[in-house]
Coordinates of C-alpha atoms in Angstrom, one line a residue:
Chain A
M1 CA -31.2 -23.1 22.4
I2 CA -28.5 -22.0 19.9
E3 CA -30.9 -19.4 18.4
L4 CA -31.5 -18.0 21.9
L5 CA -27.8 -18.0 22.6
K6 CA -27.1 -16.2 19.3
K7 CA -29.7 -13.6 20.1
K8 CA -28.3 -13.0 23.5
L9 CA -24.7 -12.8 22.3
S10 CA -25.7 -10.5 19.5
N11 CA -27.4 -8.2 21.9
I12 CA -24.5 -8.2 24.4
T13 CA -21.9 -7.5 21.7
K14 CA -24.2 -4.7 20.3
Y15 CA -24.7 -3.0 23.6
V16 CA -20.9 -3.4 24.4
A17 CA -20.1 -1.8 21.0
W18 CA -22.6 1.0 21.6
L19 CA -20.8 1.6 25.0
G20 CA -17.5 1.8 23.1
M21 CA -19.0 4.3 20.6
F22 CA -20.2 6.4 23.5
F23 CA -16.6 6.6 24.6
L24 CA -15.8 7.7 21.0
L25 CA -18.5 10.4 21.2
A26 CA -17.0 11.5 24.5
A27 CA -13.6 11.7 22.8
M28 CA -15.1 13.8 20.0
L29 CA -16.7 16.2 22.5
I30 CA -13.7 16.5 24.7
T31 CA -11.4 17.1 21.8
T32 CA -13.7 19.8 20.3
T33 CA -14.2 21.5 23.7
D34 CA -10.5 21.5 24.2
V35 CA -9.9 23.2 20.8
V36 CA -12.6 25.8 21.5
L37 CA -11.3 26.5 25.0
R38 CA -7.7 26.8 23.7
K39 CA -8.9 29.4 21.1
V40 CA -11.1 31.3 23.5
D41 CA -9.3 31.1 26.8
N42 CA -5.8 30.0 25.6
E43 CA -6.2 27.1 28.1
G44 CA -7.6 23.8 27.1
I45 CA -8.8 20.8 29.1
Y46 CA -6.1 19.5 31.4
G47 CA -5.0 16.0 30.5
T48 CA -7.0 15.8 27.2
I49 CA -4.5 13.3 25.7
D50 CA -4.8 10.9 28.7
L51 CA -8.6 11.0 28.4
I52 CA -8.7 10.5 24.6
Q53 CA -6.3 7.6 24.8
L54 CA -8.5 5.9 27.4
M55 CA -11.6 6.5 25.3
I56 CA -10.1 5.3 22.0
V57 CA -8.7 2.2 23.6
S58 CA -12.2 1.5 25.0
A59 CA -13.9 2.3 21.7
A60 CA -11.6 0.0 19.8
Y61 CA -11.7 -3.0 22.0
L62 CA -15.4 -2.9 22.8
S63 CA -16.1 -2.8 19.1
I64 CA -14.1 -5.9 18.2
P65 CA -16.5 -8.5 19.5
Y66 CA -19.4 -6.8 17.6
A67 CA -17.4 -6.9 14.4
F68 CA -16.8 -10.6 15.0
M69 CA -20.5 -11.2 15.6
T70 CA -21.5 -9.4 12.5
K71 CA -18.7 -11.1 10.5
S72 CA -17.3 -7.7 9.5
H73 CA -13.6 -8.7 9.9
V74 CA -12.0 -8.6 6.5
S75 CA -11.4 -12.0 4.8
V76 CA -10.9 -13.2 1.3
S77 CA -13.7 -15.6 0.1
I78 CA -12.6 -16.6 -3.4
L79 CA -11.6 -20.2 -2.5
S80 CA -14.3 -20.7 0.1
D81 CA -17.0 -19.7 -2.4
M82 CA -15.9 -22.5 -4.6
M83 CA -15.8 -25.1 -1.7
S84 CA -18.6 -27.4 -0.7
P85 CA -20.6 -26.2 2.3
R86 CA -19.0 -28.8 4.4
F87 CA -15.5 -27.8 3.5
A88 CA -16.3 -24.1 3.8
A89 CA -17.6 -24.8 7.3
L90 CA -14.4 -26.6 8.1
S91 CA -12.3 -23.6 7.0
Q92 CA -14.7 -21.4 9.0
L93 CA -14.1 -23.6 12.0
L94 CA -10.3 -23.3 11.6
A95 CA -10.7 -19.5 11.3
T96 CA -12.7 -19.4 14.5
V97 CA -10.3 -21.7 16.4
L98 CA -7.4 -19.4 15.4
G99 CA -9.5 -16.4 16.2
F100 CA -10.3 -17.9 19.6
C101 CA -6.6 -18.7 20.3
F102 CA -5.6 -15.2 19.3
M103 CA -8.2 -13.3 21.3
L104 CA -7.7 -15.6 24.3
A105 CA -3.9 -15.1 24.1
I106 CA -4.5 -11.3 24.2
A107 CA -6.8 -11.6 27.2
W108 CA -4.5 -14.1 29.0
F109 CA -1.1 -12.5 28.5
G110 CA -2.7 -9.0 28.7
Y111 CA -4.1 -10.0 32.1
T112 CA -0.6 -10.8 33.3
Q113 CA 0.7 -7.4 32.0
A114 CA -2.2 -5.6 33.5
Q115 CA -1.7 -7.2 36.9
M116 CA 2.0 -6.4 36.8
Q117 CA 1.3 -2.7 36.0
N118 CA -1.3 -2.6 38.7
E119 CA 1.1 -3.9 41.3
Y120 CA 3.7 -1.4 40.2
G121 CA 1.1 1.3 40.5
D122 CA 1.6 2.5 36.9
I123 CA -0.5 5.6 36.0
S124 CA -1.0 7.8 33.0
I125 CA 1.4 10.7 32.4
T126 CA -0.8 13.8 33.0
L127 CA -3.9 12.9 35.0
G128 CA -2.4 10.0 36.9
I129 CA -5.2 7.6 35.8
P130 CA -4.3 4.1 37.0
M131 CA -3.3 2.0 33.9
I132 CA -5.6 -0.8 35.0
Y133 CA -8.5 1.4 33.7
Y134 CA -6.9 1.3 30.2
W135 CA -6.5 -2.5 30.5
A136 CA -10.1 -3.2 31.6
P137 CA -11.7 -2.7 28.1
I138 CA -8.8 -4.6 26.4
L139 CA -9.3 -7.6 28.6
F140 CA -13.1 -7.5 28.5
G141 CA -13.2 -6.9 24.7
S142 CA -10.7 -9.7 23.9
A143 CA -12.4 -12.2 26.3
L144 CA -15.8 -11.4 24.9
S145 CA -14.4 -11.9 21.4
A146 CA -13.1 -15.3 22.4
V147 CA -16.6 -16.2 23.6
V148 CA -18.0 -15.1 20.3
M149 CA -15.5 -17.3 18.5
V150 CA -16.6 -20.3 20.5
F151 CA -20.2 -19.7 19.5
I152 CA -19.3 -19.3 15.8
A153 CA -17.3 -22.5 16.0
V154 CA -20.2 -24.4 17.5
E155 CA -22.5 -23.1 14.7
Q156 CA -20.3 -24.8 12.2
F157 CA -20.7 -28.3 13.5
P158 CA -24.1 -29.2 12.0
I159 CA -22.8 -28.1 8.6
I160 CA -19.6 -30.2 9.0
L161 CA -21.6 -33.2 10.1
T162 CA -24.5 -33.1 7.7
G163 CA -23.6 -30.5 5.1
G164 CA -26.8 -28.8 6.0
P165 CA -27.7 -25.4 7.5
T166 CA -26.4 -24.0 10.8
M167 CA -28.2 -24.9 14.1
S168 CA -29.6 -21.5 14.5
S169 CA -31.2 -21.5 11.0
Q170 CA -32.5 -25.0 11.6
E171 CA -34.2 -23.8 14.8
K172 CA -35.8 -20.9 12.8
Chain B
M1 CA 16.2 -23.8 10.3
S2 CA 17.3 -20.2 9.7
S3 CA 15.1 -17.2 10.7
S4 CA 14.7 -16.2 7.0
M5 CA 13.5 -19.7 6.1
I6 CA 11.0 -19.6 9.0
G7 CA 9.9 -16.1 7.7
L8 CA 9.3 -17.5 4.2
L9 CA 7.4 -20.5 5.5
A10 CA 5.3 -18.1 7.6
F11 CA 4.5 -16.1 4.6
A12 CA 3.3 -19.2 2.7
A13 CA 1.2 -20.1 5.8
L14 CA -0.2 -16.6 6.0
F15 CA -1.3 -16.6 2.3
G16 CA -2.7 -20.1 2.8
L17 CA -4.8 -19.0 5.8
I18 CA -6.0 -15.9 4.0
A19 CA -7.0 -18.0 1.0
I20 CA -9.3 -20.2 3.1
R21 CA -11.1 -17.2 4.5
V22 CA -9.4 -16.8 7.9
P23 CA -9.8 -13.1 8.8
I24 CA -6.7 -11.3 7.7
A25 CA -6.1 -9.8 11.2
I26 CA -6.3 -13.2 12.8
A27 CA -4.1 -14.8 10.1
M28 CA -1.4 -12.1 10.6
G29 CA -1.7 -12.2 14.4
M30 CA -1.5 -16.0 14.7
V31 CA 1.3 -16.5 12.1
G32 CA 3.2 -13.7 13.8
A33 CA 2.8 -15.3 17.2
I34 CA 3.6 -18.8 16.1
G35 CA 6.5 -17.6 13.9
G36 CA 7.8 -15.6 16.9
L37 CA 7.5 -18.6 19.1
A38 CA 9.6 -20.6 16.6
I39 CA 12.4 -18.0 16.5
N40 CA 12.4 -16.3 19.9
G41 CA 10.8 -18.8 22.3
F42 CA 7.7 -18.7 24.6
D43 CA 8.8 -16.0 27.0
S44 CA 9.3 -13.5 24.2
V45 CA 6.0 -14.3 22.5
A46 CA 4.2 -14.2 25.9
F47 CA 5.6 -10.7 26.5
I48 CA 4.7 -9.6 23.0
M49 CA 1.2 -10.9 23.1
G50 CA 0.7 -9.2 26.4
S51 CA 2.1 -5.8 25.4
I52 CA 1.5 -5.3 21.7
P53 CA -2.3 -5.4 21.9
F54 CA -2.1 -2.5 24.3
E55 CA 0.8 -0.6 22.6
S56 CA -0.6 -0.9 19.1
I57 CA -3.9 0.8 20.1
F58 CA -2.6 3.2 22.7
P59 CA -0.9 6.0 20.7
Y60 CA -2.9 9.2 20.7
S61 CA -2.3 9.6 16.9
L62 CA -4.6 6.6 16.3
S63 CA -7.6 8.5 17.6
V64 CA -7.9 10.2 14.3
I65 CA -9.0 6.9 12.6
P66 CA -12.4 6.3 14.4
L67 CA -13.1 10.0 14.5
F68 CA -12.8 10.2 10.7
I69 CA -14.9 7.0 10.4
L70 CA -17.6 8.6 12.6
M71 CA -17.5 11.8 10.4
G72 CA -17.9 9.7 7.3
V73 CA -20.8 7.7 8.7
F74 CA -22.7 10.9 9.9
S75 CA -21.9 12.6 6.5
A76 CA -23.4 9.6 4.7
K77 CA -26.5 9.7 6.9
A78 CA -26.9 13.5 6.5
G79 CA -28.3 13.0 2.9
L80 CA -25.7 15.4 1.4
S81 CA -25.0 13.0 -1.5
R82 CA -28.4 13.9 -3.1
A83 CA -27.5 17.6 -3.0
L84 CA -24.1 17.0 -4.4
Y85 CA -25.4 14.8 -7.2
D86 CA -28.1 17.4 -8.1
A87 CA -25.5 20.2 -8.2
A88 CA -23.1 18.3 -10.5
H89 CA -26.0 17.2 -12.7
A90 CA -27.2 20.8 -13.1
F91 CA -24.0 21.8 -14.7
I92 CA -23.0 18.8 -16.8
G93 CA -26.0 16.5 -17.0
H94 CA -26.9 17.8 -20.5
Y95 CA -23.7 16.3 -22.1
K96 CA -23.5 12.7 -23.4
G97 CA -22.6 10.7 -20.3
G98 CA -23.4 13.8 -18.3
L99 CA -25.2 11.9 -15.5
A100 CA -22.2 9.5 -15.1
M101 CA -19.8 12.5 -15.1
A102 CA -22.1 14.2 -12.5
T103 CA -21.8 11.0 -10.4
I104 CA -18.0 11.2 -10.5
G105 CA -18.1 14.9 -9.5
A106 CA -20.5 14.1 -6.6
C107 CA -18.3 11.2 -5.5
A108 CA -15.3 13.4 -5.5
A109 CA -17.1 16.0 -3.4
F110 CA -18.6 13.4 -1.1
G111 CA -15.1 11.8 -0.7
A112 CA -13.9 15.1 0.6
I113 CA -16.1 14.8 3.7
C114 CA -16.3 11.0 3.9
G115 CA -12.9 9.4 3.7
S116 CA -14.2 5.9 3.0
S117 CA -14.4 4.3 -0.4
L118 CA -17.1 1.8 0.5
A119 CA -19.3 4.5 2.2
T120 CA -18.9 6.7 -0.9
A121 CA -19.8 3.9 -3.3
A122 CA -22.7 2.7 -1.2
T123 CA -24.1 6.2 -0.7
M124 CA -23.8 7.3 -4.3
C125 CA -25.2 4.0 -5.5
R126 CA -28.5 4.7 -3.7
V127 CA -28.7 8.2 -5.3
A128 CA -27.2 7.8 -8.8
M129 CA -28.0 4.3 -9.9
P130 CA -31.8 4.7 -10.1
E131 CA -31.4 8.0 -11.9
M132 CA -29.0 6.6 -14.5
R133 CA -31.3 3.5 -15.0
R134 CA -34.3 5.8 -15.4
R135 CA -32.4 7.7 -18.2
N136 CA -31.6 4.4 -20.0
Y137 CA -27.9 4.5 -19.1
D138 CA -26.1 1.3 -19.8
D139 CA -25.9 -0.8 -16.6
G140 CA -22.2 -1.5 -17.1
L141 CA -21.3 2.2 -17.5
A142 CA -23.6 3.3 -14.7
S143 CA -22.5 0.7 -12.1
A144 CA -18.8 1.0 -13.0
T145 CA -19.0 4.8 -12.7
I146 CA -20.2 4.6 -9.1
A147 CA -17.6 1.9 -8.3
A148 CA -14.8 3.9 -9.7
G149 CA -16.2 7.2 -8.2
G150 CA -16.2 5.5 -4.8
T151 CA -12.5 5.0 -5.0
L152 CA -12.1 8.8 -4.8
G153 CA -13.2 8.6 -1.2
V154 CA -9.9 7.0 -0.4
L155 CA -7.8 9.3 -2.5
I156 CA -9.3 12.7 -1.8
P157 CA -8.5 13.8 1.8
P158 CA -9.5 13.1 4.5
S159 CA -8.9 9.5 3.9
V160 CA -8.7 6.8 6.6
I161 CA -6.3 4.7 4.6
M162 CA -3.9 7.6 4.2
V163 CA -4.1 8.3 7.9
I164 CA -3.0 4.7 8.6
Y165 CA -0.2 4.9 6.0
A166 CA 1.0 8.1 7.6
I167 CA 0.9 6.7 11.1
L168 CA 2.7 3.5 10.2
T169 CA 5.5 5.3 8.3
E170 CA 5.7 8.2 10.8
Q171 CA 4.9 10.7 8.1
S172 CA 2.8 13.9 8.6
I173 CA -0.9 13.3 8.0
G174 CA -1.4 16.9 6.9
R175 CA 1.4 16.6 4.4
L176 CA 0.0 13.4 3.0
F177 CA -3.5 14.9 2.7
A178 CA -2.0 17.9 0.8
A179 CA 0.0 15.5 -1.5
A180 CA -3.2 13.6 -2.4
L181 CA -5.4 16.6 -3.3
I182 CA -4.1 17.2 -6.8
P183 CA -3.9 13.5 -7.7
G184 CA -7.5 13.2 -6.4
L185 CA -8.7 16.0 -8.6
L186 CA -6.7 14.4 -11.5
A187 CA -8.4 11.1 -10.9
T188 CA -11.8 12.9 -11.0
V189 CA -10.9 14.6 -14.3
L190 CA -9.5 11.4 -15.9
Y191 CA -12.6 9.4 -14.9
M192 CA -14.8 12.1 -16.6
V193 CA -12.6 11.9 -19.7
A194 CA -13.0 8.1 -19.7
I195 CA -16.8 8.5 -19.6
R196 CA -16.7 11.2 -22.3
I197 CA -14.7 9.1 -24.6
K198 CA -16.9 6.0 -24.0
T199 CA -20.1 7.9 -24.6
V200 CA -18.9 9.7 -27.7
H201 CA -18.2 6.4 -29.3
N202 CA -21.3 4.7 -27.8
P203 CA -23.9 7.5 -27.4
E204 CA -26.6 5.0 -26.5
Q205 CA -24.7 4.0 -23.3
G206 CA -25.1 7.5 -21.8
P207 CA -27.8 9.6 -23.4
A208 CA -27.7 13.4 -22.8
D209 CA -30.2 14.9 -20.4
E210 CA -32.1 18.2 -20.6
R211 CA -30.1 21.3 -20.0
V212 CA -30.8 23.0 -16.6
N213 CA -31.3 26.7 -16.6
W214 CA -29.0 29.1 -14.6
P215 CA -31.4 30.0 -11.8
D216 CA -31.8 26.2 -11.0
R217 CA -28.1 25.7 -11.2
I218 CA -27.5 28.4 -8.7
V219 CA -30.1 26.9 -6.4
A220 CA -28.5 23.5 -6.7
M221 CA -25.1 25.1 -5.9
L222 CA -26.5 26.8 -2.8
N223 CA -27.7 23.5 -1.5
V224 CA -24.2 22.1 -1.2
W225 CA -22.9 24.7 1.2
P226 CA -22.8 22.3 4.1
V227 CA -20.3 20.1 2.3
M228 CA -18.1 23.1 1.4
V229 CA -18.2 24.3 5.0
L230 CA -17.4 20.9 6.5
F231 CA -14.5 20.3 4.0
G232 CA -13.3 23.8 4.5
V233 CA -13.3 23.6 8.3
V234 CA -11.6 20.1 8.4
I235 CA -8.9 20.5 5.7
G236 CA -8.6 24.3 6.0
G237 CA -8.2 23.9 9.8
I238 CA -5.3 21.5 9.4
Y239 CA -3.4 23.7 6.9
G240 CA -4.4 26.9 8.6
G241 CA -2.6 25.6 11.7
W242 CA -5.8 25.9 13.8
F243 CA -5.8 22.3 14.8
S244 CA -4.2 18.9 14.5
P245 CA -5.7 16.1 12.3
T246 CA -7.2 14.4 15.3
E247 CA -8.9 17.7 16.4
A248 CA -10.0 18.3 12.8
A249 CA -11.5 14.8 12.7
A250 CA -13.4 15.4 16.0
I251 CA -14.7 18.8 14.8
G252 CA -15.6 17.2 11.4
A253 CA -17.5 14.4 13.2
I254 CA -19.4 17.0 15.3
G255 CA -20.1 19.0 12.2
A256 CA -21.4 16.0 10.2
F257 CA -23.5 15.0 13.3
L258 CA -25.1 18.5 13.4
L259 CA -25.7 18.5 9.7
A260 CA -27.5 15.1 9.9
L261 CA -29.5 16.5 12.8
F262 CA -30.2 19.7 11.0
K263 CA -31.4 17.9 7.9
R264 CA -33.7 15.7 10.1
Q265 CA -32.0 12.5 9.1
L266 CA -31.2 11.5 12.7
N267 CA -33.6 9.8 15.1
V268 CA -32.7 7.4 17.9
K269 CA -32.7 4.4 15.5
T270 CA -30.6 6.0 12.8
F271 CA -28.2 7.4 15.4
L272 CA -27.7 3.9 16.9
D273 CA -27.3 2.6 13.4
C274 CA -24.5 5.1 12.8
L275 CA -22.9 4.0 16.0
G276 CA -23.2 0.3 15.0
E277 CA -21.7 1.1 11.6
T278 CA -18.8 3.0 13.1
A279 CA -18.2 0.2 15.7
N280 CA -18.1 -2.4 12.9
T281 CA -15.5 -0.4 10.9
T282 CA -13.5 0.6 14.0
G283 CA -13.4 -2.9 15.4
M284 CA -12.3 -4.3 12.0
I285 CA -9.5 -1.7 11.4
F286 CA -8.2 -1.9 15.0
L287 CA -8.1 -5.7 15.0
I288 CA -6.1 -5.5 11.7
L289 CA -3.7 -3.0 13.4
I290 CA -3.2 -5.4 16.3
G291 CA -2.7 -8.4 14.0
T292 CA -0.3 -6.4 11.9
A293 CA 1.7 -5.2 15.0
V294 CA 2.2 -8.9 16.1
F295 CA 3.1 -9.9 12.5
N296 CA 5.5 -7.0 12.2
Y297 CA 7.3 -8.0 15.4
F298 CA 7.9 -11.4 13.9
V299 CA 8.9 -10.0 10.5
E300 CA 11.5 -7.8 12.1
T301 CA 13.1 -10.8 13.9
T302 CA 13.3 -12.8 10.6
G303 CA 15.4 -10.0 9.1
L304 CA 13.5 -10.5 5.8
P305 CA 13.0 -6.7 5.1
Q306 CA 16.7 -6.1 5.3
S307 CA 17.4 -9.1 3.1
L308 CA 15.0 -7.8 0.6
V309 CA 16.6 -4.4 0.5
S310 CA 20.1 -5.8 0.1
H311 CA 19.0 -8.3 -2.5
V312 CA 17.3 -5.7 -4.6
G313 CA 20.3 -3.4 -4.1
E314 CA 22.6 -6.1 -5.5
L315 CA 20.4 -6.5 -8.6
G316 CA 21.4 -3.0 -9.6
W317 CA 18.2 -2.3 -11.4
D318 CA 16.9 1.2 -12.0
P319 CA 14.7 2.3 -9.1
Y320 CA 11.8 3.1 -11.5
V321 CA 11.9 -0.4 -12.9
I322 CA 11.5 -1.7 -9.3
L323 CA 8.8 0.8 -8.6
I324 CA 6.8 -0.3 -11.7
L325 CA 7.2 -4.0 -10.8
L326 CA 5.9 -3.1 -7.3
I327 CA 2.9 -1.3 -8.8
F328 CA 2.2 -4.3 -11.0
F329 CA 2.5 -6.6 -7.9
Y330 CA 0.0 -4.4 -6.0
I331 CA -2.4 -4.4 -8.9
V332 CA -2.4 -8.2 -9.1
L333 CA -2.6 -8.5 -5.3
G334 CA -5.5 -6.0 -5.3
C335 CA -7.5 -8.5 -7.4
F336 CA -7.6 -10.7 -4.3
M337 CA -7.2 -8.5 -1.2
D338 CA -8.7 -5.4 0.2
A339 CA -6.8 -2.1 0.3
L340 CA -6.1 -1.8 4.0
S341 CA -4.9 -5.4 4.4
M342 CA -2.6 -5.0 1.4
I343 CA -1.0 -1.9 2.8
L344 CA -0.5 -3.4 6.3
L345 CA 0.7 -6.7 5.0
T346 CA 3.3 -5.3 2.6
L347 CA 4.4 -2.1 4.2
P348 CA 7.0 -3.6 6.6
F349 CA 8.9 -4.9 3.5
I350 CA 8.1 -2.3 0.9
Y351 CA 8.6 0.8 2.9
P352 CA 12.3 0.2 3.8
L353 CA 12.9 -0.8 0.1
I354 CA 11.3 2.4 -1.2
T355 CA 13.2 4.7 1.1
S356 CA 16.4 2.8 0.3
L357 CA 15.8 3.5 -3.4
G358 CA 15.6 7.2 -2.6
F359 CA 11.9 7.7 -3.3
D360 CA 10.0 10.3 -1.3
P361 CA 7.8 8.6 1.3
I362 CA 5.0 11.1 0.9
W363 CA 5.0 10.7 -2.9
F364 CA 5.1 6.9 -2.5
G365 CA 2.2 7.1 -0.1
V366 CA 0.1 8.7 -2.7
I367 CA 1.2 6.2 -5.3
M368 CA 0.5 3.3 -3.0
V369 CA -2.9 4.5 -2.0
S370 CA -3.7 5.1 -5.7
V371 CA -2.6 1.6 -6.6
V372 CA -4.5 -0.2 -3.8
E373 CA -7.5 1.9 -4.7
V374 CA -7.4 0.3 -8.2
G375 CA -7.8 -3.0 -6.4
L376 CA -11.2 -1.8 -5.2
I377 CA -12.6 -2.0 -8.7
T378 CA -10.7 -5.0 -10.1
P379 CA -12.6 -8.3 -10.2
P380 CA -12.9 -10.8 -8.6
V381 CA -12.4 -9.2 -5.2
G382 CA -13.1 -5.5 -5.9
M383 CA -15.0 -4.4 -2.8
N384 CA -16.7 -1.5 -4.5
L385 CA -18.1 -3.9 -7.2
F386 CA -19.8 -6.0 -4.5
I387 CA -21.1 -2.9 -2.8
I388 CA -22.7 -1.7 -6.0
M389 CA -24.0 -5.2 -6.8
A390 CA -25.6 -5.5 -3.4
G391 CA -27.4 -2.2 -3.9
T392 CA -28.5 -2.8 -7.5
P393 CA -31.0 -5.6 -8.1
G394 CA -30.2 -7.7 -11.2
L395 CA -26.7 -6.4 -11.7
K396 CA -24.2 -9.1 -12.7
L397 CA -20.5 -9.2 -12.0
Q398 CA -19.8 -9.6 -15.7
T399 CA -21.7 -6.4 -16.5
I400 CA -20.0 -4.2 -14.0
S401 CA -16.6 -5.8 -14.7
R402 CA -17.0 -4.9 -18.4
G403 CA -17.8 -1.3 -17.4
V404 CA -14.7 -0.8 -15.2
V405 CA -12.2 -1.4 -18.0
S406 CA -12.2 2.2 -19.2
F407 CA -11.8 3.4 -15.6
L408 CA -8.9 1.1 -15.1
C409 CA -7.3 2.7 -18.2
A410 CA -7.8 6.1 -16.5
D411 CA -6.2 4.8 -13.4
V412 CA -3.1 3.5 -15.3
A413 CA -2.8 6.9 -17.0
R414 CA -3.0 8.7 -13.7
L415 CA -0.4 6.4 -12.2
A416 CA 1.9 7.1 -15.1
L417 CA 1.4 10.9 -14.7
L418 CA 2.1 10.7 -10.9
I419 CA 5.3 8.7 -11.6
L420 CA 6.5 10.9 -14.4
F421 CA 5.6 14.2 -12.6
P422 CA 6.2 13.8 -8.8
A423 CA 5.4 17.5 -8.5
L424 CA 1.8 16.6 -9.0
S425 CA 1.9 15.2 -5.4
L426 CA 4.8 17.1 -3.9
W427 CA 4.1 20.7 -5.0
L428 CA 1.1 21.4 -2.8
P429 CA 2.5 20.1 0.5
A430 CA 5.7 22.1 -0.1
L431 CA 3.6 25.2 -0.8
L432 CA 1.4 24.8 2.2
M433 CA 3.7 23.4 4.8
D434 CA 7.3 24.3 4.1

């Protein structure tokens, strides 16, 4: 069950990250095209900055859950390497609880801000893109990260209880 | 309890959380939020938590970061490291320690198109380590050479860490890149000198290889044209005024992508691998930026940076004594933390102090990046050491740690030169941009 959930969550975060990276590729293409057009025609793509900002925000926030899932976020492991598996799992549990709180707080309070900006009809400066489009990847990425944190926390329980391997590795 | 006291307690909590392996971004973000709650109340923190995660990612100038990461990932995949290594080897491989010096040269050239220390170290490890082992190089020297060479990826522009420093301190990215170029070349030369001295005294550690004839040297040189073109377009474009750093990064990323495609290194799987690798690094860096932004909001409300500046001012010490103490502090901190986290965690305090002492922010940026780069090869948490160990079966931390000592001496010598002669950093930006 846990193994199946891990596989599904890994796939979801990976596809979401790829989606984010396609936004980054789009930003790369738009920026380059803009430069070329400016040099050739003296007139670039209208509203490039608005588009790039939208794409970079999307790329960043859609990548964060994947980085959590692959445990790529930077941490210092000197002390935890010296701890017993049970204590290391406890510190990992604390890290995931804090991570969950942080990402949930971003999603929760961000939703309030997004809703407010939507009600006010806030738009981007040049192209007039509704700001809610900028908020969508932020809210989705942070909520998905919180879900990943819950999963990683659940994974720690068997180690804490028995000092043994994670549920997913037991199922393997 | 006063704001300053809450600030100090928060710092203790932050280091405690980091020590028990809480991701640095999360530790900074949560300590910042809880500390902010203690000082400013719920409404203020609710507003900050709702707005900072948007505002800290939204600025257009930040788009340069993932684009340079993408460029580095495609460059690593394009297989250019082999050509660079062969070219450097063709010219200096016949000296004692020549393969190691060639590795440093190749790392420097690769750093010029990559911008990431870890990517440079990982890529060059695959190319250079088997070669040096085959030629009976000492494992300590060989592995430490790659680890030290990898740090050139951070120093030689374009460099992601420099971009982040420039953005946070509101300095010009182009100016900082120009300031780092000569120190980067100086680091390359000093690393080679360190290898030379070591192998002259211990010839068995780095035996000389056969001399390569001139026609083969020319062929090897011709094979590195893509690197020269890519570096020339990206860096030349910035200083030629053709495009901004963000545009240079986008063009560099497309160039690296096309090179990887042209060299038949890209298929659907490797392309998706590249995207995954870029997503990992992008997600990691941007979450640290968000955590840092929340933490910085809290730090500003404690008034600690201002207290630090006024306390240090009251001491009446020579600014250079303070600078040297700071460098020592960073070297020690670098033994336990990674470069990016160190910069982001300390910059809110250190930057006001440095500017209040009258130091040039661009010059200090180069010094700071140079110092945190030393942390990449200092045990026990030298990230480059782990990268090399992961890619080299049977290599022990003690072996590689023994090997890095001579490179650390080279780093100290470089730092001393940069402090004694600020023109090493400041002459080129003045020439190119004033």
